[in-house]
mmCIF file of C-alpha atoms in Angstrom:
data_model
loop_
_atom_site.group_PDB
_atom_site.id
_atom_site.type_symbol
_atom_site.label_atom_id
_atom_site.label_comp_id
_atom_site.label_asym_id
_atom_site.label_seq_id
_atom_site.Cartn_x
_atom_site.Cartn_y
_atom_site.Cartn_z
ATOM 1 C CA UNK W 1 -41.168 -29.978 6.952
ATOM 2 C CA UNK W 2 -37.296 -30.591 7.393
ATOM 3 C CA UNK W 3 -36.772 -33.962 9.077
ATOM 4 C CA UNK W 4 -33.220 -33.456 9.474
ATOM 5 C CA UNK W 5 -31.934 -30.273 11.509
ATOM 6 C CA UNK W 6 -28.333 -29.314 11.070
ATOM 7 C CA UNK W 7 -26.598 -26.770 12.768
ATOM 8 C CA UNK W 8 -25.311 -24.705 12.798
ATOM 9 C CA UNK W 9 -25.964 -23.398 9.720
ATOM 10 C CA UNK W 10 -22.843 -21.539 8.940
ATOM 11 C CA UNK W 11 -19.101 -22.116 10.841
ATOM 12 C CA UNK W 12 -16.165 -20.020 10.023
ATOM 13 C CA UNK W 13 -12.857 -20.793 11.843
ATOM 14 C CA UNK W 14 -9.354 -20.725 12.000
ATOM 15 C CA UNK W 15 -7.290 -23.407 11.477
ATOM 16 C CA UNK W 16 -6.069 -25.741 13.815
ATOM 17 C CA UNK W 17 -9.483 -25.576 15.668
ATOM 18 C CA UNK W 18 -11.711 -28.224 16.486
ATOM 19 C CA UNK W 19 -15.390 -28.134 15.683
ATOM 20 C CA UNK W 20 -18.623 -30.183 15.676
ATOM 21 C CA UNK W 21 -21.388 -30.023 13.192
ATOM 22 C CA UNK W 22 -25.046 -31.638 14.596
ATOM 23 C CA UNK W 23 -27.787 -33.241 12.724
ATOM 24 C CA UNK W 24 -31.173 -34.040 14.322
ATOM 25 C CA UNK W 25 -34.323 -35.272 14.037
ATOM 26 C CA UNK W 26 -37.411 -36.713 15.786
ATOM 27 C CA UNK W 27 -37.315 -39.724 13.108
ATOM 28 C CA UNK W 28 -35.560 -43.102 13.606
ATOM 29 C CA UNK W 29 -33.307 -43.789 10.433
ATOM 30 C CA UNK W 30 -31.889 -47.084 9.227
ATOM 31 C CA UNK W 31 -29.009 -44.964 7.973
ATOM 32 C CA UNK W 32 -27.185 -42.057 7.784
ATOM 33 C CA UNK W 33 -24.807 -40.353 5.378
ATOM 34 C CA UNK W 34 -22.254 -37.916 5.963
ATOM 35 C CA UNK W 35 -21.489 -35.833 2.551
ATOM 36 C CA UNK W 36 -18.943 -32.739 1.725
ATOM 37 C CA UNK W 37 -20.150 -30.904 -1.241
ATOM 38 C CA UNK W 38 -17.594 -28.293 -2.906
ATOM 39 C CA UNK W 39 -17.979 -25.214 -4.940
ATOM 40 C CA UNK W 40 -19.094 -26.111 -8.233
ATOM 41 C CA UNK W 41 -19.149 -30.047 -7.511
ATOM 42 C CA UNK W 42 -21.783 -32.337 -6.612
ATOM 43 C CA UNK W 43 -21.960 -34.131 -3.206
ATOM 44 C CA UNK W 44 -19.340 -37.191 -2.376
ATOM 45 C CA UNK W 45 -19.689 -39.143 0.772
ATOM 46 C CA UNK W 46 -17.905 -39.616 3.930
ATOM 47 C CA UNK W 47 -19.424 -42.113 5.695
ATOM 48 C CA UNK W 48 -22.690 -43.980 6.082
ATOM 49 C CA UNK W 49 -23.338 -44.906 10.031
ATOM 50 C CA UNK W 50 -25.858 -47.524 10.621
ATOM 51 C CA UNK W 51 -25.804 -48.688 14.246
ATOM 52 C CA UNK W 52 -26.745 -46.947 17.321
ATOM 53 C CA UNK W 53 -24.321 -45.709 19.417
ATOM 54 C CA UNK W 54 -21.909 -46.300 16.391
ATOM 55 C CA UNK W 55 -18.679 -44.099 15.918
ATOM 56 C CA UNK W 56 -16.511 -43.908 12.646
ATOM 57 C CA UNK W 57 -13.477 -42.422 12.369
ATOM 58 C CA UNK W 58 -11.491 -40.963 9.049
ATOM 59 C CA UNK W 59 -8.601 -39.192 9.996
ATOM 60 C CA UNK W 60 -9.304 -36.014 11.483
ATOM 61 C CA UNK W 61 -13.136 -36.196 11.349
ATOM 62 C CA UNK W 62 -15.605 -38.279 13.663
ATOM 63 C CA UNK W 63 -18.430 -39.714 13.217
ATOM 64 C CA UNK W 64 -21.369 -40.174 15.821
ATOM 65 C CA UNK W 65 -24.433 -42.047 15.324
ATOM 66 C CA UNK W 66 -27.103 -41.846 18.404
ATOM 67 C CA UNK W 67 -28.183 -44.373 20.544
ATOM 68 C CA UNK W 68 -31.652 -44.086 19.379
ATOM 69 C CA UNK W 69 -30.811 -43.178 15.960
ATOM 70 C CA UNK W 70 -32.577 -40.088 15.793
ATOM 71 C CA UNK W 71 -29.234 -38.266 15.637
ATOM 72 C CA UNK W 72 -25.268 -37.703 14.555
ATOM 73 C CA UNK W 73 -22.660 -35.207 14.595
ATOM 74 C CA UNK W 74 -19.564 -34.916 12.789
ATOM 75 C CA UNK W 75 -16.301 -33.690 14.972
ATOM 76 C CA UNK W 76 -13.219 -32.160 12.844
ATOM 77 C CA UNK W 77 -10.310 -32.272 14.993
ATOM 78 C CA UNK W 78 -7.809 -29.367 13.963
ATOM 79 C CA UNK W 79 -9.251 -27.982 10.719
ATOM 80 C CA UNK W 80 -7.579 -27.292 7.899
ATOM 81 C CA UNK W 81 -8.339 -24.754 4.808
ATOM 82 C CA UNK W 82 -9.078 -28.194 3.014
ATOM 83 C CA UNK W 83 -11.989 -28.854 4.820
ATOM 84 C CA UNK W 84 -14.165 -25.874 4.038
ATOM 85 C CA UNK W 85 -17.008 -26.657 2.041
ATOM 86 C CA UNK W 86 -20.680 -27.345 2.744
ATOM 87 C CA UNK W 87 -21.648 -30.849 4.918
ATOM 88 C CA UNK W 88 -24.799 -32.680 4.463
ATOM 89 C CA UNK W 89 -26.520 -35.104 6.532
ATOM 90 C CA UNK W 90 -28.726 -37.414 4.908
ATOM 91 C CA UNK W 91 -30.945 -40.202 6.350
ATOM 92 C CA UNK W 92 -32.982 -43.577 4.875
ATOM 93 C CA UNK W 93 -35.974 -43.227 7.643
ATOM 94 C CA UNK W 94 -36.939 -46.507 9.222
ATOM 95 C CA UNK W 95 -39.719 -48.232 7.480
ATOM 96 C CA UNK W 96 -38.921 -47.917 3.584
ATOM 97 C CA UNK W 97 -38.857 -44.732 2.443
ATOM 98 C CA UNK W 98 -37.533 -44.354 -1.063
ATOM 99 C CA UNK W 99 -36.666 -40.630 -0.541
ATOM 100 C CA UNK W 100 -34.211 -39.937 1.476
ATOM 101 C CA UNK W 101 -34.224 -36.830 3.381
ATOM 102 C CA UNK W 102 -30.983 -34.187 3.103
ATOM 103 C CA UNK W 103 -30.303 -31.613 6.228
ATOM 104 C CA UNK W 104 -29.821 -28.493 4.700
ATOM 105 C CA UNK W 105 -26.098 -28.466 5.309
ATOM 106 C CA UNK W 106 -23.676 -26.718 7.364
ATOM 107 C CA UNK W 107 -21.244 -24.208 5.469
ATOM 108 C CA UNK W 108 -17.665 -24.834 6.646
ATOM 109 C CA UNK W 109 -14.904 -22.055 6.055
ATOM 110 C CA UNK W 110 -11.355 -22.634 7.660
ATOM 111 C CA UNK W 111 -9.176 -19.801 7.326
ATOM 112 C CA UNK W 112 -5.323 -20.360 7.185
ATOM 113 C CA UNK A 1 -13.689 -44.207 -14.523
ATOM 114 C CA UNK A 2 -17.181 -44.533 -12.724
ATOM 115 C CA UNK A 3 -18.712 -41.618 -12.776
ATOM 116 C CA UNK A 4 -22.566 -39.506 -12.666
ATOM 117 C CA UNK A 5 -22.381 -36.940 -16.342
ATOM 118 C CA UNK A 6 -24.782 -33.971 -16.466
ATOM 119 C CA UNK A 7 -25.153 -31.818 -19.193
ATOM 120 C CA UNK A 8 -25.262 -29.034 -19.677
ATOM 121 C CA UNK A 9 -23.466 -27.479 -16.850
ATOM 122 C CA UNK A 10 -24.980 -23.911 -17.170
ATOM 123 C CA UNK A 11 -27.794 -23.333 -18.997
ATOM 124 C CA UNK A 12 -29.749 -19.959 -18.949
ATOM 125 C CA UNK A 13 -33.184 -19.938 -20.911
ATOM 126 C CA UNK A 14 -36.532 -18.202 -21.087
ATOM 127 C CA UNK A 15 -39.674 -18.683 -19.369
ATOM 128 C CA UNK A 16 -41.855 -21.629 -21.645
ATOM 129 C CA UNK A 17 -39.355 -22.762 -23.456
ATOM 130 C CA UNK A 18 -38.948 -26.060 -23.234
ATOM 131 C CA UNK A 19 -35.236 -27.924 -22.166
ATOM 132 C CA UNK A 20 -33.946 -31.215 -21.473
ATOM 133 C CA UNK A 21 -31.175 -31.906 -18.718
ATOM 134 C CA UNK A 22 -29.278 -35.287 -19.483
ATOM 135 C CA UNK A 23 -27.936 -37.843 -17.053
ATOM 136 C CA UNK A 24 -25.661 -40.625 -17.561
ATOM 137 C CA UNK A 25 -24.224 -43.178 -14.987
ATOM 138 C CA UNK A 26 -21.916 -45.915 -16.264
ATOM 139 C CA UNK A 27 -21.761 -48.046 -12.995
ATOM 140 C CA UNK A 28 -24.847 -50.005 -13.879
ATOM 141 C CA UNK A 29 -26.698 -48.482 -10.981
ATOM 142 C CA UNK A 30 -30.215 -49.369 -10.643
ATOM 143 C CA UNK A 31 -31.424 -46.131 -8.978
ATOM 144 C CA UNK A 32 -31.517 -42.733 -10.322
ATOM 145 C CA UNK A 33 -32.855 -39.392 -9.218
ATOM 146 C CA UNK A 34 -32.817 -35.666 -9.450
ATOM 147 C CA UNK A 35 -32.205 -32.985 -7.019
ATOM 148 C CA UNK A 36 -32.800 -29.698 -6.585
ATOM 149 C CA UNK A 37 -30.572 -27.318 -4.206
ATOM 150 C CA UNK A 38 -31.544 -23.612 -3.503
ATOM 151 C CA UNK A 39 -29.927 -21.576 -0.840
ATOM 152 C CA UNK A 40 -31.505 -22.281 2.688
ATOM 153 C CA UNK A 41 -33.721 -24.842 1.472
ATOM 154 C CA UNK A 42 -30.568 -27.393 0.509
ATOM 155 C CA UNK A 43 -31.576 -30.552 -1.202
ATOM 156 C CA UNK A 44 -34.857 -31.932 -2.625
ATOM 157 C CA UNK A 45 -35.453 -34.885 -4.616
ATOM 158 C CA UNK A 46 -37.933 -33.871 -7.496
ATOM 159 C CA UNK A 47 -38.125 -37.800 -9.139
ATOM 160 C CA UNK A 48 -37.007 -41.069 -8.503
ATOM 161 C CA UNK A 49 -36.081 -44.289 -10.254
ATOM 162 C CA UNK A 50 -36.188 -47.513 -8.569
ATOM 163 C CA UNK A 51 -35.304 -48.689 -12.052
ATOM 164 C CA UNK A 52 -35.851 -48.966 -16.312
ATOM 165 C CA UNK A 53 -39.291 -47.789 -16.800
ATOM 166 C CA UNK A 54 -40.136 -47.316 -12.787
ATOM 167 C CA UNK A 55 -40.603 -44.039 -11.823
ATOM 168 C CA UNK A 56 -41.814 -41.677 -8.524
ATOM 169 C CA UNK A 57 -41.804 -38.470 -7.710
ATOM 170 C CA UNK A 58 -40.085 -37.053 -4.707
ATOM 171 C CA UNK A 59 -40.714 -33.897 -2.638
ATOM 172 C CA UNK A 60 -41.076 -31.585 -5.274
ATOM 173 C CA UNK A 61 -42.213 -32.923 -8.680
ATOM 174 C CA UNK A 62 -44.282 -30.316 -10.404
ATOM 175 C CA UNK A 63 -43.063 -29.028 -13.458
ATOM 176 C CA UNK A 64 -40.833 -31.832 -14.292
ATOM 177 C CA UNK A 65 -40.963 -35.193 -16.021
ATOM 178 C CA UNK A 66 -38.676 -37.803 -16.067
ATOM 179 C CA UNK A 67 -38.486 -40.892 -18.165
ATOM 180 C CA UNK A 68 -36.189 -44.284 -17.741
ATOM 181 C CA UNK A 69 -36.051 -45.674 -20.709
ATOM 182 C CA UNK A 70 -32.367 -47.573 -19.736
ATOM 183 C CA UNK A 71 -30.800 -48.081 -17.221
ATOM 184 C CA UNK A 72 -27.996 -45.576 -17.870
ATOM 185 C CA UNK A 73 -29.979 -42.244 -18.407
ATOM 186 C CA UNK A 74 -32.563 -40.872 -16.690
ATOM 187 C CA UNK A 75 -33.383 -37.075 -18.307
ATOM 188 C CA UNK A 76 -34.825 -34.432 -16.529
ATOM 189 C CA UNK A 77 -37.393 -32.585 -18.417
ATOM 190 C CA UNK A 78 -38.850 -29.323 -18.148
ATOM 191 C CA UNK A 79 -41.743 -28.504 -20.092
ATOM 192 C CA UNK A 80 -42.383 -25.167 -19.895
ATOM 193 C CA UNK A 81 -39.714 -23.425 -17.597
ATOM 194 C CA UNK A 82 -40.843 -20.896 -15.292
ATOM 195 C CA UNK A 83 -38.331 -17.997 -12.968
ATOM 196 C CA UNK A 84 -38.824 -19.902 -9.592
ATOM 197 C CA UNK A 85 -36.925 -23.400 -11.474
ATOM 198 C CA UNK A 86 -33.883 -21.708 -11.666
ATOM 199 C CA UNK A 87 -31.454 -23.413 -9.192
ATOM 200 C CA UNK A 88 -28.539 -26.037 -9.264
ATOM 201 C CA UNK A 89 -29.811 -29.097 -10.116
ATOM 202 C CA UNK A 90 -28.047 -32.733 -9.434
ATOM 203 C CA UNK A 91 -28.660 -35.969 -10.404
ATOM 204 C CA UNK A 92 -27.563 -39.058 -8.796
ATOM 205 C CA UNK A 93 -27.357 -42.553 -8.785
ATOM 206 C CA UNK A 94 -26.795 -45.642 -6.036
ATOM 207 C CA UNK A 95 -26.628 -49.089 -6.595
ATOM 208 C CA UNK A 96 -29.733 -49.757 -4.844
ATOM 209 C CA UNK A 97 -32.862 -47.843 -3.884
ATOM 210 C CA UNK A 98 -33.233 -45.232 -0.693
ATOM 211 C CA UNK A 99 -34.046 -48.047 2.275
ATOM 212 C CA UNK A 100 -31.272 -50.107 2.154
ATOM 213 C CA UNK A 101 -28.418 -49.342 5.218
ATOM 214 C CA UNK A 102 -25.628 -49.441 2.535
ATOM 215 C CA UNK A 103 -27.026 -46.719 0.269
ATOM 216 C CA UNK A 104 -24.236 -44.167 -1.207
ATOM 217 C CA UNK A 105 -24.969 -41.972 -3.673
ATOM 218 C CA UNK A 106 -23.111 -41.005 -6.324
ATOM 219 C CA UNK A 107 -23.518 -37.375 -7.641
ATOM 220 C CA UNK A 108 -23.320 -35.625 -11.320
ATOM 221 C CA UNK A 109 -21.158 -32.464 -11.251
ATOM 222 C CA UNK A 110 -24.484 -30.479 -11.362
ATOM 223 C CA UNK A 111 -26.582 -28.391 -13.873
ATOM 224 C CA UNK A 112 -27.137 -24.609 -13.230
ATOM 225 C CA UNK A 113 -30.469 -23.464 -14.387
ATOM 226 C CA UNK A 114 -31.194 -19.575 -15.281
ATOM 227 C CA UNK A 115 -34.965 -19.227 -15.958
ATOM 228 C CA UNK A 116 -35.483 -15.625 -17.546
#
């Protein structure tokens, strides 16, 4: 069972357009990550959001943590060809989980 | 520089033989685990570290070992390799376990498995 829903699942744009990328679930998390994984590269993260209701911000991209923390989405404001690559949500579910539970990532293509 | 090593990077092999994947962290993390990632399935932890001579399996252990004999390495083992373990496989490390708020993890460049 996937705890963490992402969509959508693929997203191919131009640039200069704005976009939002979703990640759900019916758990309560402690935590959650933000990562952008590359061709041919492991994972790095963006951001870890650990508040309700909590929004960071790193340059172009936002990030939302729900109210209830059952949810976030990431907002890109203007892509660029240097954001394509493939975003994961990950969580750290409430109660002391030692495995922490990936979405299975939304594919990101920006055309110039 | 701190960084997660993996190696190899490619490896293609036959079914039963058996191989060793190696990961190194040098940022004297006490957590350690390995990932696999297959398309439309994304990531799944296989095993788990909390620490030297601690581990757990994750969501999809069988047909892997693991050992943590310092705090550095953490090898992934396979046994006897079969077609449906071929996929990209990362390992990572964090300062702390999954369950703290503060967690990041750091990733290895990846391993790409070919099971024949």
């Amino acid at each position: 069972t996937q705890l963490l829903e992402q969509s959508p699942q693929f997203l191919s744009i131009q640039e200069g357009e704005n976009l939002t990328v979703y990640c759900n679930s019916s758990s309560v998390f402690s935590s959650l990550q933000w990562y952008r994984q590359e061709p041919g590269e492991g994972p790095v993260l963006l951001v870890t959001v650990v508040t309700g209701g909590e929004v960071k911000k790193l340059k172009r991209l936002t990030f939302q943590f729900g109210d209830a923390r059952k949810d976030s989405s990431l907002h890109i404001t203007a892509a660029q060809p240097g954001d394509t690559g493939l975003y994961l949500c990950a969580g750290d579910e409430s109660g002391g989980s030692y495995i922490p539970t990936f979405g299975r990532g939304t594919s990101l293509i920006v055309h110039p | 520089e701190a960084q997660v090593t993996q190696n190899p990077r490619y490896l293609i092999t036959v079914t039963g033989k058996k191989l060793t994947v190696t990961c190194s962290q040098n940022m004297n993390h006490e957590y350690m685990s390995w990932y696999r990632q297959d398309p439309g399935l994304g990531l799944r932890q296989i095993y788990y570290s909390m620490n030297v001579e601690v581990t757990d399996k994750g969501d999809v252990p069988e047909g892997y070992k693991v050992s943590r004999k310092e705090k550095r390495n953490f090898p992934l083992i396979l046994e006897s390799p079969s077609p449906n373990q071929t996929s990209l496989y990362f390992c990572a490390s964090s300062l702390f376990g999954s369950g703290s708020s503060y967690n990041e993890q750091f990733f290895g460049p990846g391993t790409r498995l070919t099971v024949l």
